[in-house]
């Protein structure tokens, strides 16, 4: 098989795990052709983002301190994980070279006194530059040939939308498949840095937080992989957050479209565009736990087997959001009202998570993250209050509860079962949405009602009996 195996940060942040992964890749590569994709080690991307904050505050020494902290963490792991001394020495030298480049970059950014989207992407791509060297060296150390490649080096070419870039698939396909096939013919395992590529001018671009999943599926599609495995620290997709529901079950199989819905909400966060590259090629994906490889995890396919097709799959929750109810008589029957509201929010860079408008058109309700709430409210106040908007009503600390699964489609009585269960628990619902795909029924409750609401739905749909 041709396989892409992607490791999340927590899977590659301890010596014993790095060594275990190297051994596993070594043995799998006897039977399969493998491309490894890595995230940055735990906390590294956050530290790099903090460096950018320090630069903005003109605190150069703090930025440099953080850079040393990141480098030392990787050097420490290198010393503990790599046994052959020549390999270890070479790796430490490479890590030092990256460190020098990182310091030079910090210097440049401080000198200019600004953090642009472009310099930011270059900066935060360093996490994966370091992690791939470590993992590739560990695979070498286990006796299997391997080389580290950044997204740019493997051939991922993107548009120039820094921070949120997209691969230009035709060019990328040609380059990636050539790089990978050359290495396969030399029996070498490529270890590719996730999260980043480069635009046509060679400037490093990133895909947005969590983007290594997207790298894995992009590469998988380019090399016509038979399967893609996303390895992290959870067993797979679950029927609910196991911290809330004790008898939550692992989902053995879900469809792409269900997985897309779950990706946004679930305990295993998956980059929202991850599934895009798989759709046309219909490549199956497995979500697995690198700490529990005996477990097969969750299979995500285009056509799940009949027995799992028509079921409700899970109830998920996202807490700590704010609800904004936007009202105004002049909104009624005025084309363009919604456009103005969403344009105002978009200009301030606010992501809207949920939207509903009642048919009387006198109010539009939206949900945003708590952390975006201030910015959203002040943007709406400044631009639209007193014009098309009369009043804003705000509720903080609300949770979105979502029931997900293709089994809801065309099934009569789902909503009554949902709200019947909620009512029994005396929970107040302040907003409801269901798209016409009927894959996802979502509603909003107070944060403090989250657990009760999730448990009530998990019970009502007997999700503990799913497999
Ligand atoms: N290292 C990046 C992040 O933390 C990308 C990834 O982990 O997928 O967001
Ligand atoms: Mg990650």
Coordinates of C-alpha atoms and ligand atoms in Angstrom, one line a residue:
X1 CA 0.0 0.0 0.0
X2 CA 0.9 3.6 -0.5
X3 CA 0.4 5.2 2.9
X4 CA 0.5 8.7 4.4
X5 CA 0.9 8.6 8.1
X6 CA 0.5 11.9 9.9
X7 CA 1.6 12.5 13.5
X8 CA 0.1 15.2 15.7
X9 CA 2.3 17.2 18.1
X10 CA 1.6 15.2 21.2
X11 CA 2.6 12.0 19.5
X12 CA 6.1 13.2 18.8
X13 CA 7.0 15.1 21.9
X14 CA 8.6 12.4 24.2
X15 CA 11.7 10.3 23.6
X16 CA 10.0 7.0 24.0
X17 CA 7.3 7.9 21.6
X18 CA 9.7 9.2 19.0
X19 CA 11.6 5.9 19.2
X20 CA 8.5 3.8 19.1
X21 CA 7.2 5.7 16.0
X22 CA 10.6 5.3 14.3
X23 CA 10.5 1.5 14.9
X24 CA 6.9 1.3 13.7
X25 CA 7.6 3.2 10.5
X26 CA 10.7 1.0 9.9
X27 CA 8.7 -2.1 10.2
X28 CA 5.7 -0.8 8.2
X29 CA 8.0 0.3 5.4
X30 CA 9.0 -3.3 4.8
X31 CA 5.5 -3.9 3.4
X32 CA 4.3 -0.4 2.4
X33 CA 5.5 2.8 0.7
X34 CA 5.2 5.4 3.4
X35 CA 5.2 9.2 3.6
X36 CA 5.3 10.5 7.1
X37 CA 3.8 13.9 7.8
X38 CA 4.6 15.7 11.1
X39 CA 3.1 18.6 13.1
X40 CA 5.3 20.7 15.3
X41 CA 6.0 19.2 18.7
X42 CA 3.6 20.1 21.5
X43 CA 3.6 23.8 22.3
X44 CA 6.1 24.8 19.7
X45 CA 3.7 26.6 17.4
X46 CA 2.2 28.4 20.4
X47 CA 5.7 29.5 21.4
X48 CA 6.4 30.8 17.9
X49 CA 3.2 32.8 18.0
X50 CA 4.3 34.2 21.3
X51 CA 7.5 35.2 19.7
X52 CA 5.5 37.3 17.2
X53 CA 3.6 38.9 20.1
X54 CA 6.9 39.8 21.7
X55 CA 8.2 41.3 18.5
X56 CA 5.0 43.4 18.3
X57 CA 5.7 44.6 21.8
X58 CA 9.3 45.3 20.8
X59 CA 10.5 42.9 23.4
X60 CA 13.4 41.4 21.5
X61 CA 15.0 39.6 24.4
X62 CA 11.8 37.8 25.2
X63 CA 11.5 36.7 21.6
X64 CA 15.1 35.4 21.6
X65 CA 14.5 33.6 24.9
X66 CA 11.5 31.8 23.4
X67 CA 13.6 30.8 20.4
X68 CA 16.2 29.3 22.7
X69 CA 13.6 27.5 24.6
X70 CA 12.2 25.9 21.4
X71 CA 15.7 25.0 20.2
X72 CA 16.7 23.5 23.5
X73 CA 13.6 21.4 23.7
X74 CA 14.4 19.9 20.3
X75 CA 18.1 19.4 21.1
X76 CA 17.2 17.7 24.3
X77 CA 14.9 15.3 22.5
X78 CA 17.6 14.8 19.9
X79 CA 20.2 13.8 22.5
X80 CA 17.8 11.4 24.2
X81 CA 16.2 9.9 21.2
X82 CA 19.1 9.4 18.7
X83 CA 21.6 6.6 19.7
X84 CA 24.1 6.7 16.8
X85 CA 26.5 9.5 17.7
X86 CA 27.2 10.6 14.1
X87 CA 23.5 10.9 13.4
X88 CA 23.0 12.7 16.6
X89 CA 25.8 15.2 15.9
X90 CA 24.5 15.9 12.4
X91 CA 21.1 16.5 13.8
X92 CA 22.3 18.8 16.5
X93 CA 24.2 20.8 13.9
X94 CA 21.1 21.1 11.7
X95 CA 19.0 22.2 14.6
X96 CA 21.6 24.9 15.4
X97 CA 21.4 26.1 11.8
X98 CA 17.7 26.5 12.1
X99 CA 18.2 28.3 15.4
X100 CA 20.6 30.8 13.7
X101 CA 18.1 31.4 11.0
X102 CA 15.3 31.9 13.5
X103 CA 17.4 34.5 15.4
X104 CA 18.2 36.3 12.1
X105 CA 14.5 36.3 11.3
X106 CA 13.6 37.7 14.7
X107 CA 16.3 40.4 14.1
X108 CA 14.8 41.3 10.8
X109 CA 11.3 41.5 12.1
X110 CA 12.3 43.6 15.1
X111 CA 14.3 45.9 12.8
X112 CA 11.3 46.5 10.6
X113 CA 9.1 46.8 13.7
X114 CA 6.3 44.9 12.1
X115 CA 4.8 41.4 11.8
X116 CA 3.3 40.9 8.4
X117 CA 1.2 37.9 7.4
X118 CA 4.1 36.9 5.3
X119 CA 6.8 37.1 7.9
X120 CA 4.4 35.5 10.4
X121 CA 4.0 32.4 8.2
X122 CA 7.8 32.1 7.8
X123 CA 8.1 32.4 11.5
X124 CA 5.5 29.8 12.5
X125 CA 6.7 27.3 9.9
X126 CA 9.8 26.7 12.1
X127 CA 8.0 24.2 14.3
X128 CA 7.6 21.7 11.6
X129 CA 11.1 22.4 10.3
X130 CA 12.5 21.2 13.6
X131 CA 10.2 18.3 14.2
X132 CA 10.8 16.6 10.8
X133 CA 14.6 16.6 11.3
X134 CA 14.1 14.9 14.7
X135 CA 11.7 12.2 13.4
X136 CA 13.6 11.6 10.2
X137 CA 16.8 11.2 12.2
X138 CA 15.1 8.7 14.5
X139 CA 13.9 6.7 11.5
X140 CA 17.5 6.7 10.3
X141 CA 18.7 5.7 13.7
X142 CA 16.4 2.7 13.6
X143 CA 18.1 1.6 10.4
X144 CA 15.8 2.8 7.7
X145 CA 16.8 5.5 5.2
X146 CA 14.8 8.7 5.6
X147 CA 15.1 12.4 4.8
X148 CA 13.2 15.4 6.2
X149 CA 11.5 17.7 3.7
X150 CA 9.5 20.9 4.4
X151 CA 6.2 21.4 2.6
X152 CA 8.0 23.7 0.2
X153 CA 10.7 21.1 -0.4
X154 CA 8.3 18.3 -1.1
X155 CA 6.6 20.5 -3.7
X156 CA 3.5 22.0 -2.1
X157 CA 2.8 25.2 -4.1
X158 CA 0.0 27.4 -2.7
X159 CA -1.7 30.8 -3.4
X160 CA -0.3 33.8 -1.6
X161 CA -3.0 34.0 1.0
X162 CA -0.7 33.9 4.0
X163 CA -2.1 32.3 7.1
X164 CA -4.9 30.6 5.2
X165 CA -3.4 29.4 2.0
X166 CA -4.6 26.8 -0.4
X167 CA -2.5 24.5 -2.6
X168 CA -2.5 25.0 -6.3
X169 CA -3.4 21.4 -6.9
X170 CA -2.2 20.8 -10.5
X171 CA 1.3 22.1 -9.9
X172 CA 1.5 20.6 -6.5
X173 CA 0.4 17.2 -7.8
X174 CA 3.2 17.1 -10.4
X175 CA 5.9 18.2 -8.0
X176 CA 4.9 16.1 -5.0
X177 CA 4.4 12.9 -6.9
X178 CA 7.8 13.3 -8.5
X179 CA 9.6 13.9 -5.2
X180 CA 7.8 11.1 -3.5
X181 CA 8.3 8.6 -6.3
X182 CA 12.0 9.4 -6.5
X183 CA 12.4 8.8 -2.8
X184 CA 10.4 5.6 -2.9
X185 CA 12.6 4.2 -5.7
X186 CA 15.6 4.9 -3.3
X187 CA 13.8 3.1 -0.5
X188 CA 13.9 6.3 1.5
X189 CA 11.0 7.4 3.8
X190 CA 10.2 11.1 3.3
X191 CA 9.3 12.9 6.6
X192 CA 7.4 16.0 5.5
X193 CA 6.6 19.0 7.6
X194 CA 2.9 19.7 7.7
X195 CA 1.1 23.0 8.0
X196 CA 3.1 24.8 5.3
X197 CA 4.0 25.1 1.6
X198 CA 5.3 28.0 -0.5
X199 CA 3.7 30.3 -3.0
X200 CA 4.9 30.7 -6.5
X201 CA 7.5 33.2 -5.5
X202 CA 9.0 30.8 -3.0
X203 CA 7.6 32.5 0.1
X204 CA 6.6 30.2 2.9
X205 CA 2.8 30.0 3.4
X206 CA 0.8 28.2 6.1
X207 CA -2.7 26.6 6.0
X208 CA -3.9 27.9 9.3
X209 CA -3.8 26.3 12.8
X210 CA -4.0 22.5 12.7
X211 CA -3.1 22.6 9.0
X212 CA -0.9 19.4 9.1
X213 CA -4.0 17.3 8.6
X214 CA -4.6 19.2 5.4
X215 CA -1.0 18.7 4.3
X216 CA -1.4 14.9 4.8
X217 CA -4.5 14.7 2.6
X218 CA -3.0 17.0 0.0
X219 CA 0.1 14.8 -0.2
X220 CA -2.1 11.7 -0.1
X221 CA -4.1 12.9 -3.1
X222 CA -1.0 13.8 -5.1
X223 CA 0.7 10.5 -4.6
X224 CA -2.5 8.5 -5.0
X225 CA -2.3 7.0 -1.5
X226 CA -4.3 4.0 -0.7
X227 CA -4.9 5.2 2.9
X228 CA -4.2 8.2 5.1
X229 CA -3.8 7.7 8.8
X230 CA -4.1 10.7 11.2
X231 CA -2.3 9.6 14.3
X232 CA -2.9 11.6 17.5
X233 CA -3.6 11.1 21.2
X234 CA -7.2 10.0 20.9
X235 CA -8.6 6.7 19.7
X236 CA -10.7 8.2 17.0
X237 CA -14.0 10.0 16.6
X238 CA -16.3 9.3 19.5
X239 CA -20.1 9.4 20.1
X240 CA -19.5 12.2 22.6
X241 CA -16.8 13.8 24.6
X242 CA -15.8 11.0 27.0
X243 CA -15.1 13.5 29.7
X244 CA -18.8 14.3 29.7
X245 CA -20.3 10.9 28.8
X246 CA -18.8 8.0 30.6
X247 CA -20.1 5.4 28.1
X248 CA -19.2 7.3 25.0
X249 CA -18.2 4.9 22.2
X250 CA -15.6 5.0 19.5
X251 CA -17.1 5.3 16.1
X252 CA -15.8 2.6 13.8
X253 CA -16.9 4.1 10.6
X254 CA -18.3 7.4 9.4
X255 CA -18.7 9.1 6.0
X256 CA -16.6 12.1 4.8
X257 CA -19.6 14.4 5.1
X258 CA -20.2 13.4 8.7
X259 CA -16.5 13.7 9.6
X260 CA -16.5 17.2 8.2
X261 CA -19.3 18.1 10.6
X262 CA -17.6 16.4 13.5
X263 CA -14.2 17.9 12.7
X264 CA -15.5 21.3 13.7
X265 CA -16.9 20.2 17.0
X266 CA -15.3 17.1 18.3
X267 CA -12.6 16.3 20.8
X268 CA -10.3 15.5 17.9
X269 CA -10.0 18.8 16.1
X270 CA -9.4 18.3 12.4
X271 CA -8.5 21.1 10.0
X272 CA -11.8 21.9 8.3
X273 CA -10.4 21.6 4.8
X274 CA -8.7 18.2 5.4
X275 CA -11.4 16.3 3.5
X276 CA -11.3 18.4 0.4
X277 CA -8.4 16.6 -1.3
X278 CA -9.9 13.2 -0.6
X279 CA -13.3 13.7 -2.1
X280 CA -12.4 13.2 -5.8
X281 CA -9.9 10.4 -5.2
X282 CA -12.1 8.7 -2.6
X283 CA -9.1 7.8 -0.4
X284 CA -10.1 6.3 2.9
X285 CA -8.8 7.9 6.1
X286 CA -8.2 6.4 9.5
X287 CA -8.1 8.4 12.7
X288 CA -6.0 6.5 15.1
X289 CA -4.1 6.8 18.4
X290 CA -0.4 6.6 18.2
X291 CA -0.3 5.5 21.8
X292 CA -2.7 2.6 21.1
X293 CA -1.8 1.2 17.7
X294 CA -3.7 -2.0 18.4
X295 CA -6.9 0.0 18.0
X296 CA -7.9 0.4 14.4
X297 CA -9.5 3.8 15.1
X298 CA -12.2 5.4 13.1
X299 CA -12.5 4.8 9.4
X300 CA -13.6 7.7 7.3
X301 CA -14.8 6.7 3.8
X302 CA -16.9 8.0 1.0
X303 CA -19.4 5.1 1.2
X304 CA -19.7 3.6 4.7
X305 CA -21.1 0.1 5.0
X306 CA -24.9 -0.1 5.0
X307 CA -25.1 -0.9 8.7
X308 CA -23.6 2.5 9.7
X309 CA -25.1 4.6 6.9
X310 CA -28.4 5.4 8.5
X311 CA -27.6 6.2 12.1
X312 CA -27.1 9.3 14.2
X313 CA -23.4 9.3 15.0
X314 CA -22.6 11.7 17.8
X315 CA -23.5 14.6 20.0
X316 CA -20.8 17.2 20.3
X317 CA -20.4 20.5 22.1
X318 CA -18.4 23.7 21.8
X319 CA -18.4 25.8 24.9
X320 CA -17.5 29.4 25.6
X321 CA -19.2 31.3 22.8
X322 CA -21.2 34.5 22.7
X323 CA -24.6 34.9 21.2
X324 CA -25.6 38.2 19.5
X325 CA -29.2 38.9 18.7
X326 CA -29.4 41.7 16.2
X327 CA -32.7 43.5 15.9
X328 CA -34.3 46.3 14.0
X329 CA -37.6 47.2 12.4
X330 CA -35.8 48.4 9.3
X331 CA -34.3 45.0 8.7
X332 CA -37.6 43.7 7.6
X333 CA -37.9 43.3 3.9
X334 CA -34.7 45.2 3.3
X335 CA -32.5 43.3 0.9
X336 CA -28.8 43.5 1.8
X337 CA -29.2 43.6 5.6
X338 CA -27.6 40.3 6.2
X339 CA -24.9 41.2 3.7
X340 CA -24.0 44.4 5.6
X341 CA -23.9 42.6 8.9
X342 CA -21.7 39.8 7.7
X343 CA -19.5 42.2 5.7
X344 CA -19.0 44.3 8.9
X345 CA -18.0 41.2 10.8
X346 CA -15.8 39.9 8.1
X347 CA -13.9 43.1 7.9
X348 CA -13.0 42.7 11.6
X349 CA -11.8 39.2 10.9
X350 CA -14.6 37.5 12.9
X351 CA -15.6 34.0 12.2
X352 CA -19.4 33.4 12.6
X353 CA -20.1 29.9 13.9
X354 CA -23.9 29.8 13.7
X355 CA -26.6 32.0 12.1
X356 CA -30.3 32.1 12.2
X357 CA -33.0 34.5 11.0
X358 CA -36.6 34.2 11.7
X359 CA -39.0 34.5 8.8
X360 CA -40.4 37.9 10.1
X361 CA -36.9 39.1 9.3
X362 CA -36.9 41.3 12.4
X363 CA -33.9 39.7 13.9
X364 CA -30.8 37.8 13.0
X365 CA -29.0 35.8 15.7
X366 CA -25.4 34.8 15.4
X367 CA -22.9 32.9 17.6
X368 CA -19.2 33.8 17.7
X369 CA -16.4 32.7 20.1
X370 CA -16.4 34.5 23.4
X371 CA -13.0 35.8 22.5
X372 CA -14.4 37.5 19.4
X373 CA -17.4 38.8 21.1
X374 CA -16.1 42.3 22.1
X375 CA -14.7 42.9 18.7
X376 CA -17.9 41.7 17.0
X377 CA -20.1 43.9 19.1
X378 CA -18.1 47.0 18.7
X379 CA -17.8 46.5 15.0
X380 CA -21.6 46.2 14.7
X381 CA -22.1 49.2 17.0
X382 CA -19.8 51.4 15.1
X383 CA -20.9 50.6 11.6
X384 CA -24.6 49.7 11.9
X385 CA -26.2 50.7 15.1
X386 CA -28.8 53.4 14.6
X387 CA -28.8 52.6 10.9
X388 CA -30.2 49.2 10.0
X389 CA -29.8 47.9 13.5
X390 CA -31.9 49.1 16.5
X391 CA -30.7 46.9 19.2
X392 CA -28.0 44.3 20.1
X393 CA -28.7 41.8 22.8
X394 CA -25.7 39.8 24.0
X395 CA -25.5 36.6 25.9
X396 CA -22.0 35.4 26.9
X397 CA -20.8 31.9 27.8
X398 CA -23.1 29.8 25.7
X399 CA -22.5 26.3 24.3
X400 CA -23.4 24.9 20.9
X401 CA -24.7 21.4 21.2
X402 CA -24.9 19.5 17.9
X403 CA -26.4 16.2 16.9
X404 CA -24.6 14.8 13.9
X405 CA -25.3 11.9 11.5
X406 CA -26.7 11.0 8.2
X407 CA -29.4 9.0 10.0
X408 CA -31.3 12.2 10.6
X409 CA -31.9 12.8 6.9
X410 CA -35.5 12.4 6.1
X411 CA -36.3 10.8 9.4
X412 CA -39.5 12.1 11.0
X413 CA -39.4 12.9 14.7
X414 CA -35.7 13.6 15.3
X415 CA -36.3 17.2 16.4
X416 CA -39.1 16.1 18.8
X417 CA -36.8 13.5 20.3
X418 CA -34.0 16.0 20.7
X419 CA -36.1 18.7 22.3
X420 CA -38.2 16.2 24.3
X421 CA -35.0 15.0 25.9
X422 CA -33.8 18.6 26.5
X423 CA -37.1 19.6 28.0
X424 CA -37.1 16.8 30.4
X425 CA -33.9 18.2 31.8
X426 CA -35.4 21.7 32.1
X427 CA -32.7 23.2 29.9
X428 CA -33.5 26.4 28.0
X429 CA -32.6 26.5 24.3
X430 CA -31.9 30.0 23.0
X431 CA -31.2 29.2 19.3
X432 CA -31.7 26.3 16.9
X433 CA -30.3 25.6 13.4
X434 CA -30.5 22.8 11.0
X435 CA -29.1 22.9 7.5
X436 CA -31.2 21.4 4.7
X437 CA -28.6 18.6 4.5
X438 CA -30.1 17.4 7.8
X439 CA -26.7 16.1 8.8
X440 CA -26.4 18.4 11.8
X441 CA -29.0 19.7 14.2
X442 CA -27.5 22.3 16.4
X443 CA -28.8 24.4 19.3
X444 CA -27.5 26.8 21.9
X445 CA -27.7 26.5 25.7
X446 CA -25.9 28.0 28.6
X447 CA -22.4 26.8 29.2
X448 CA -23.5 25.3 32.5
X449 CA -26.1 23.2 30.9
X450 CA -23.6 21.6 28.5
X451 CA -23.1 18.3 30.2
X452 CA -26.7 17.7 31.0
X453 CA -27.7 18.4 27.4
X454 CA -25.0 16.2 25.9
X455 CA -25.9 13.3 28.2
X456 CA -29.6 13.7 27.5
X457 CA -29.1 13.4 23.8
X458 CA -26.6 10.6 24.1
X459 CA -29.2 8.6 26.1
X460 CA -32.1 9.6 23.9
X461 CA -30.5 8.3 20.8
X462 CA -28.9 5.3 22.6
X463 CA -25.5 6.2 21.2
X464 CA -23.8 3.9 23.7
X465 CA -25.2 1.0 21.6
X466 CA -23.9 2.2 18.3
X467 CA -21.4 -0.5 17.4
Ligands
LIG1 N1 1.8 23.1 14.2 C1 0.6 23.7 13.6 C2 -0.4 24.0 14.7 O1 -0.1 23.8 15.9 C3 -0.1 22.8 12.6 C4 -0.6 21.4 13.1 O2 -0.3 21.1 14.3 O3 -1.3 20.8 12.4 O4 -1.4 24.6 14.4
LIG2 MG1 -1.7 20.0 15.7

